[in-house]
Amino acid sequence: WCVPDTADFADYGCVLEIRQIELLADGRSLVDTIGRRRFRVLSRGHRDGYHTADIEYLEDKKVAGEELQELQCLHENTYRLAQRFCEHGDLASRHILMHHGPLPEKEEDIQALADGPTWCWWLISILPLEPSYQLNLFSTTSLRARLTQLQRILKAGLCLGDQSHLLSCSRAKENSP
């Protein structure tokens, strides 16, 4: 994950699976990827002109009992907001959805995947958020914290009916818990 205006790379990243490569006539390549596993950079280095890093994989913290029930409720409510957001978007939002496809189905077991529900990551990738805020969401290992932040963003977007303000909302929320 690159952070704009820096010569280095971020403290967090994602292992990508290459799904398709298209070689263009001018020598460039169009690479279609999907994120598979988040990681945190432990140390950095260089080899043969390339950045290298020692990493540790991230995994969302598991919860049980009443805490899991509350998390499932938060998950359901946030997913419903995401559905409303995708259904009531402006023209620019509809173009984004045409490019990225529809909102993924929600998983029944919200803790089955180490990184949490797939639809959260899809949503984070399409929302017009500052990279530093995206990185904040990306690096957290609390599904509750990630869903709470997404819910705030979606509520703000739905209440105002204009998703272009989400970028400024992310700035205001960047330092909130």
PDB file of C-alpha atoms in Angstrom:
ATOM      1  CA  TRP A   1       0.000   0.000   0.000  1.00  0.00           C
ATOM      2  CA  CYS A   2       1.574   3.256  -1.058  1.00  0.00           C
ATOM      3  CA  VAL A   3       1.022   6.485   0.815  1.00  0.00           C
ATOM      4  CA  PRO A   4       1.021   9.592  -1.407  1.00  0.00           C
ATOM      5  CA  ASP A   5       3.780  12.168  -0.948  1.00  0.00           C
ATOM      6  CA  THR A   6       6.249   9.680   0.510  1.00  0.00           C
ATOM      7  CA  ALA A   7       9.169   7.880  -1.081  1.00  0.00           C
ATOM      8  CA  ASP A   8       8.571   4.838   1.073  1.00  0.00           C
ATOM      9  CA  PHE A   9       5.793   2.310   1.399  1.00  0.00           C
ATOM     10  CA  ALA A  10       3.215   2.049   4.164  1.00  0.00           C
ATOM     11  CA  ASP A  11       3.487   0.016   7.349  1.00  0.00           C
ATOM     12  CA  TYR A  12       0.619  -2.214   6.164  1.00  0.00           C
ATOM     13  CA  GLY A  13      -0.016  -4.044   2.920  1.00  0.00           C
ATOM     14  CA  CYS A  14      -1.902  -6.809   1.215  1.00  0.00           C
ATOM     15  CA  VAL A  15      -0.749  -9.905  -0.627  1.00  0.00           C
ATOM     16  CA  LEU A  16      -2.388  -9.778  -4.051  1.00  0.00           C
ATOM     17  CA  GLU A  17      -3.471 -12.629  -6.269  1.00  0.00           C
ATOM     18  CA  ILE A  18      -2.978 -11.865  -9.953  1.00  0.00           C
ATOM     19  CA  ARG A  19      -6.148 -12.884 -11.778  1.00  0.00           C
ATOM     20  CA  GLN A  20      -5.291 -11.670 -15.267  1.00  0.00           C
ATOM     21  CA  ILE A  21      -2.515  -9.837 -17.105  1.00  0.00           C
ATOM     22  CA  GLU A  22      -2.985  -7.997 -20.370  1.00  0.00           C
ATOM     23  CA  LEU A  23       0.182  -6.883 -22.153  1.00  0.00           C
ATOM     24  CA  LEU A  24      -0.392  -3.575 -23.937  1.00  0.00           C
ATOM     25  CA  ALA A  25       1.185  -2.610 -27.253  1.00  0.00           C
ATOM     26  CA  ASP A  26       3.289   0.160 -25.691  1.00  0.00           C
ATOM     27  CA  GLY A  27       4.985  -2.290 -23.290  1.00  0.00           C
ATOM     28  CA  ARG A  28       2.850  -1.559 -20.240  1.00  0.00           C
ATOM     29  CA  SER A  29       0.693  -4.197 -18.569  1.00  0.00           C
ATOM     30  CA  LEU A  30      -2.851  -4.103 -17.266  1.00  0.00           C
ATOM     31  CA  VAL A  31      -2.949  -6.336 -14.192  1.00  0.00           C
ATOM     32  CA  ASP A  32      -6.203  -7.470 -12.554  1.00  0.00           C
ATOM     33  CA  THR A  33      -5.654  -8.445  -8.916  1.00  0.00           C
ATOM     34  CA  ILE A  34      -7.610  -9.267  -5.793  1.00  0.00           C
ATOM     35  CA  GLY A  35      -6.421  -8.849  -2.215  1.00  0.00           C
ATOM     36  CA  ARG A  36      -5.881 -12.078  -0.318  1.00  0.00           C
ATOM     37  CA  ARG A  37      -4.188 -11.372   3.009  1.00  0.00           C
ATOM     38  CA  ARG A  38      -3.301  -8.264   5.007  1.00  0.00           C
ATOM     39  CA  PHE A  39       0.066  -7.829   6.665  1.00  0.00           C
ATOM     40  CA  ARG A  40       2.082  -5.447   8.838  1.00  0.00           C
ATOM     41  CA  VAL A  41       5.659  -4.530   7.934  1.00  0.00           C
ATOM     42  CA  LEU A  42       8.115  -5.499  10.675  1.00  0.00           C
ATOM     43  CA  SER A  43      11.319  -4.353   8.964  1.00  0.00           C
ATOM     44  CA  ARG A  44      12.336  -2.912   5.597  1.00  0.00           C
ATOM     45  CA  GLY A  45      15.223  -3.492   3.263  1.00  0.00           C
ATOM     46  CA  HIS A  46      16.421  -3.327  -0.339  1.00  0.00           C
ATOM     47  CA  ARG A  47      17.643  -6.047  -2.648  1.00  0.00           C
ATOM     48  CA  ASP A  48      18.609  -5.632  -6.300  1.00  0.00           C
ATOM     49  CA  GLY A  49      16.965  -2.179  -6.382  1.00  0.00           C
ATOM     50  CA  TYR A  50      13.640  -3.393  -4.971  1.00  0.00           C
ATOM     51  CA  HIS A  51      12.001  -2.764  -1.628  1.00  0.00           C
ATOM     52  CA  THR A  52      11.818  -5.827   0.622  1.00  0.00           C
ATOM     53  CA  ALA A  53      10.153  -6.345   3.988  1.00  0.00           C
ATOM     54  CA  ASP A  54       9.754  -8.830   6.781  1.00  0.00           C
ATOM     55  CA  ILE A  55       6.045  -9.031   7.555  1.00  0.00           C
ATOM     56  CA  GLU A  56       3.491 -10.563   9.884  1.00  0.00           C
ATOM     57  CA  TYR A  57       0.013 -11.432   8.696  1.00  0.00           C
ATOM     58  CA  LEU A  58      -2.946  -9.674  10.309  1.00  0.00           C
ATOM     59  CA  GLU A  59      -6.079 -11.403  11.480  1.00  0.00           C
ATOM     60  CA  ASP A  60      -9.211  -9.907  12.967  1.00  0.00           C
ATOM     61  CA  LYS A  61      -9.684 -10.593  16.662  1.00  0.00           C
ATOM     62  CA  LYS A  62     -12.367 -13.220  17.302  1.00  0.00           C
ATOM     63  CA  VAL A  63     -15.189 -12.557  19.762  1.00  0.00           C
ATOM     64  CA  ALA A  64     -17.738 -14.853  21.393  1.00  0.00           C
ATOM     65  CA  GLY A  65     -20.983 -14.853  23.348  1.00  0.00           C
ATOM     66  CA  GLU A  66     -22.842 -11.593  23.795  1.00  0.00           C
ATOM     67  CA  GLU A  67     -20.053  -9.654  22.102  1.00  0.00           C
ATOM     68  CA  LEU A  68     -20.460 -11.835  18.988  1.00  0.00           C
ATOM     69  CA  GLN A  69     -24.226 -11.277  18.988  1.00  0.00           C
ATOM     70  CA  GLU A  70     -23.698  -7.500  19.165  1.00  0.00           C
ATOM     71  CA  LEU A  71     -21.109  -7.724  16.378  1.00  0.00           C
ATOM     72  CA  GLN A  72     -23.536  -9.693  14.189  1.00  0.00           C
ATOM     73  CA  CYS A  73     -26.189  -7.023  14.735  1.00  0.00           C
ATOM     74  CA  LEU A  74     -23.705  -4.283  13.808  1.00  0.00           C
ATOM     75  CA  HIS A  75     -22.706  -6.324  10.738  1.00  0.00           C
ATOM     76  CA  GLU A  76     -26.344  -6.702   9.609  1.00  0.00           C
ATOM     77  CA  ASN A  77     -27.095  -2.999  10.099  1.00  0.00           C
ATOM     78  CA  THR A  78     -23.949  -1.852   8.310  1.00  0.00           C
ATOM     79  CA  TYR A  79     -24.580  -4.222   5.395  1.00  0.00           C
ATOM     80  CA  ARG A  80     -28.124  -2.832   5.018  1.00  0.00           C
ATOM     81  CA  LEU A  81     -26.698   0.692   4.930  1.00  0.00           C
ATOM     82  CA  ALA A  82     -24.179  -0.411   2.291  1.00  0.00           C
ATOM     83  CA  GLN A  83     -27.036  -1.811   0.195  1.00  0.00           C
ATOM     84  CA  ARG A  84     -28.947   1.477   0.466  1.00  0.00           C
ATOM     85  CA  PHE A  85     -25.802   3.433  -0.392  1.00  0.00           C
ATOM     86  CA  CYS A  86     -25.227   1.347  -3.531  1.00  0.00           C
ATOM     87  CA  GLU A  87     -28.872   1.602  -4.601  1.00  0.00           C
ATOM     88  CA  HIS A  88     -29.188   5.368  -4.156  1.00  0.00           C
ATOM     89  CA  GLY A  89     -25.868   6.565  -5.541  1.00  0.00           C
ATOM     90  CA  ASP A  90     -25.359   9.419  -7.965  1.00  0.00           C
ATOM     91  CA  LEU A  91     -24.126   9.003 -11.553  1.00  0.00           C
ATOM     92  CA  ALA A  92     -20.460   8.820 -10.544  1.00  0.00           C
ATOM     93  CA  SER A  93     -21.276   6.153  -7.953  1.00  0.00           C
ATOM     94  CA  ARG A  94     -23.186   4.106 -10.522  1.00  0.00           C
ATOM     95  CA  HIS A  95     -20.129   4.209 -12.815  1.00  0.00           C
ATOM     96  CA  ILE A  96     -17.959   2.955  -9.951  1.00  0.00           C
ATOM     97  CA  LEU A  97     -20.411   0.113  -9.344  1.00  0.00           C
ATOM     98  CA  MET A  98     -20.405  -0.764 -13.061  1.00  0.00           C
ATOM     99  CA  HIS A  99     -16.606  -1.035 -12.914  1.00  0.00           C
ATOM    100  CA  HIS A 100     -16.301  -2.888  -9.593  1.00  0.00           C
ATOM    101  CA  GLY A 101     -19.440  -4.980  -9.835  1.00  0.00           C
ATOM    102  CA  PRO A 102     -22.248  -5.238  -7.307  1.00  0.00           C
ATOM    103  CA  LEU A 103     -21.888  -5.283  -3.545  1.00  0.00           C
ATOM    104  CA  PRO A 104     -20.729  -8.805  -2.615  1.00  0.00           C
ATOM    105  CA  GLU A 105     -23.107 -11.033  -0.665  1.00  0.00           C
ATOM    106  CA  LYS A 106     -22.595 -11.013   3.065  1.00  0.00           C
ATOM    107  CA  GLU A 107     -21.056 -14.044   4.663  1.00  0.00           C
ATOM    108  CA  GLU A 108     -23.175 -15.921   7.187  1.00  0.00           C
ATOM    109  CA  ASP A 109     -20.204 -16.511   9.502  1.00  0.00           C
ATOM    110  CA  ILE A 110     -18.698 -13.061   9.938  1.00  0.00           C
ATOM    111  CA  GLN A 111     -15.578 -14.474  11.595  1.00  0.00           C
ATOM    112  CA  ALA A 112     -14.912 -17.258   9.070  1.00  0.00           C
ATOM    113  CA  LEU A 113     -12.334 -15.251   7.119  1.00  0.00           C
ATOM    114  CA  ALA A 114      -9.170 -13.977   8.817  1.00  0.00           C
ATOM    115  CA  ASP A 115      -9.774 -10.506   7.354  1.00  0.00           C
ATOM    116  CA  GLY A 116     -13.490 -10.329   8.054  1.00  0.00           C
ATOM    117  CA  PRO A 117     -16.335 -10.044   5.559  1.00  0.00           C
ATOM    118  CA  THR A 118     -15.365  -9.572   1.911  1.00  0.00           C
ATOM    119  CA  TRP A 119     -18.027  -6.944   1.283  1.00  0.00           C
ATOM    120  CA  CYS A 120     -16.311  -4.577   3.783  1.00  0.00           C
ATOM    121  CA  TRP A 121     -13.137  -4.544   1.703  1.00  0.00           C
ATOM    122  CA  TRP A 122     -15.086  -4.057  -1.506  1.00  0.00           C
ATOM    123  CA  LEU A 123     -16.864  -1.081   0.059  1.00  0.00           C
ATOM    124  CA  ILE A 124     -13.652   0.446   1.404  1.00  0.00           C
ATOM    125  CA  SER A 125     -12.135   0.186  -2.084  1.00  0.00           C
ATOM    126  CA  ILE A 126     -14.996   2.078  -3.780  1.00  0.00           C
ATOM    127  CA  LEU A 127     -15.673   4.790  -1.211  1.00  0.00           C
ATOM    128  CA  PRO A 128     -13.980   8.109  -2.030  1.00  0.00           C
ATOM    129  CA  LEU A 129     -11.813   8.146   1.093  1.00  0.00           C
ATOM    130  CA  GLU A 130      -8.384   9.619   1.645  1.00  0.00           C
ATOM    131  CA  PRO A 131      -5.638   6.988   1.385  1.00  0.00           C
ATOM    132  CA  SER A 132      -4.552   7.604   4.984  1.00  0.00           C
ATOM    133  CA  TYR A 133      -8.101   6.899   6.186  1.00  0.00           C
ATOM    134  CA  GLN A 134      -8.324   3.775   4.024  1.00  0.00           C
ATOM    135  CA  LEU A 135      -5.034   2.646   5.559  1.00  0.00           C
ATOM    136  CA  ASN A 136      -6.474   3.221   9.036  1.00  0.00           C
ATOM    137  CA  LEU A 137      -9.447   0.952   8.198  1.00  0.00           C
ATOM    138  CA  PHE A 138      -7.129  -1.536   6.539  1.00  0.00           C
ATOM    139  CA  SER A 139      -4.782  -1.851   9.505  1.00  0.00           C
ATOM    140  CA  THR A 140      -7.324  -2.410  12.262  1.00  0.00           C
ATOM    141  CA  THR A 141      -7.819  -5.964  13.513  1.00  0.00           C
ATOM    142  CA  SER A 142     -11.157  -5.110  15.103  1.00  0.00           C
ATOM    143  CA  LEU A 143     -14.133  -5.914  12.897  1.00  0.00           C
ATOM    144  CA  ARG A 144     -16.276  -3.902  15.314  1.00  0.00           C
ATOM    145  CA  ALA A 145     -14.122  -0.784  14.813  1.00  0.00           C
ATOM    146  CA  ARG A 146     -14.106  -1.212  11.018  1.00  0.00           C
ATOM    147  CA  LEU A 147     -17.895  -1.702  10.844  1.00  0.00           C
ATOM    148  CA  THR A 148     -18.507   1.253  13.169  1.00  0.00           C
ATOM    149  CA  GLN A 149     -16.409   3.538  10.957  1.00  0.00           C
ATOM    150  CA  LEU A 150     -18.110   2.262   7.795  1.00  0.00           C
ATOM    151  CA  GLN A 151     -21.505   2.790   9.391  1.00  0.00           C
ATOM    152  CA  ARG A 152     -20.642   6.433  10.244  1.00  0.00           C
ATOM    153  CA  ILE A 153     -19.458   7.088   6.698  1.00  0.00           C
ATOM    154  CA  LEU A 154     -22.513   5.455   5.118  1.00  0.00           C
ATOM    155  CA  LYS A 155     -24.983   7.246   7.408  1.00  0.00           C
ATOM    156  CA  ALA A 156     -23.388  10.579   6.588  1.00  0.00           C
ATOM    157  CA  GLY A 157     -23.573   9.823   2.865  1.00  0.00           C
ATOM    158  CA  LEU A 158     -27.168   8.633   2.987  1.00  0.00           C
ATOM    159  CA  CYS A 159     -28.398  11.502   5.162  1.00  0.00           C
ATOM    160  CA  LEU A 160     -26.984  14.140   2.880  1.00  0.00           C
ATOM    161  CA  GLY A 161     -27.803  12.249  -0.295  1.00  0.00           C
ATOM    162  CA  ASP A 162     -24.510  13.370  -1.801  1.00  0.00           C
ATOM    163  CA  GLN A 163     -21.585  11.000  -1.659  1.00  0.00           C
ATOM    164  CA  SER A 164     -19.047  13.584  -2.839  1.00  0.00           C
ATOM    165  CA  HIS A 165     -18.772  14.871   0.739  1.00  0.00           C
ATOM    166  CA  LEU A 166     -17.472  11.523   1.999  1.00  0.00           C
ATOM    167  CA  LEU A 167     -13.891  12.563   1.346  1.00  0.00           C
ATOM    168  CA  SER A 168     -14.187  15.480   3.764  1.00  0.00           C
ATOM    169  CA  CYS A 169     -16.083  13.288   6.256  1.00  0.00           C
ATOM    170  CA  SER A 170     -13.152  10.899   6.290  1.00  0.00           C
ATOM    171  CA  ARG A 171     -10.829  13.753   7.228  1.00  0.00           C
ATOM    172  CA  ALA A 172     -13.004  14.672  10.213  1.00  0.00           C
ATOM    173  CA  LYS A 173     -13.323  11.058  11.368  1.00  0.00           C
ATOM    174  CA  GLU A 174      -9.676  10.117  10.816  1.00  0.00           C
ATOM    175  CA  ASN A 175      -8.658  10.647  14.413  1.00  0.00           C
ATOM    176  CA  SER A 176     -11.873   9.441  16.050  1.00  0.00           C
ATOM    177  CA  PRO A 177     -11.913   6.049  17.807  1.00  0.00           C
TER     178      PRO A 177
END
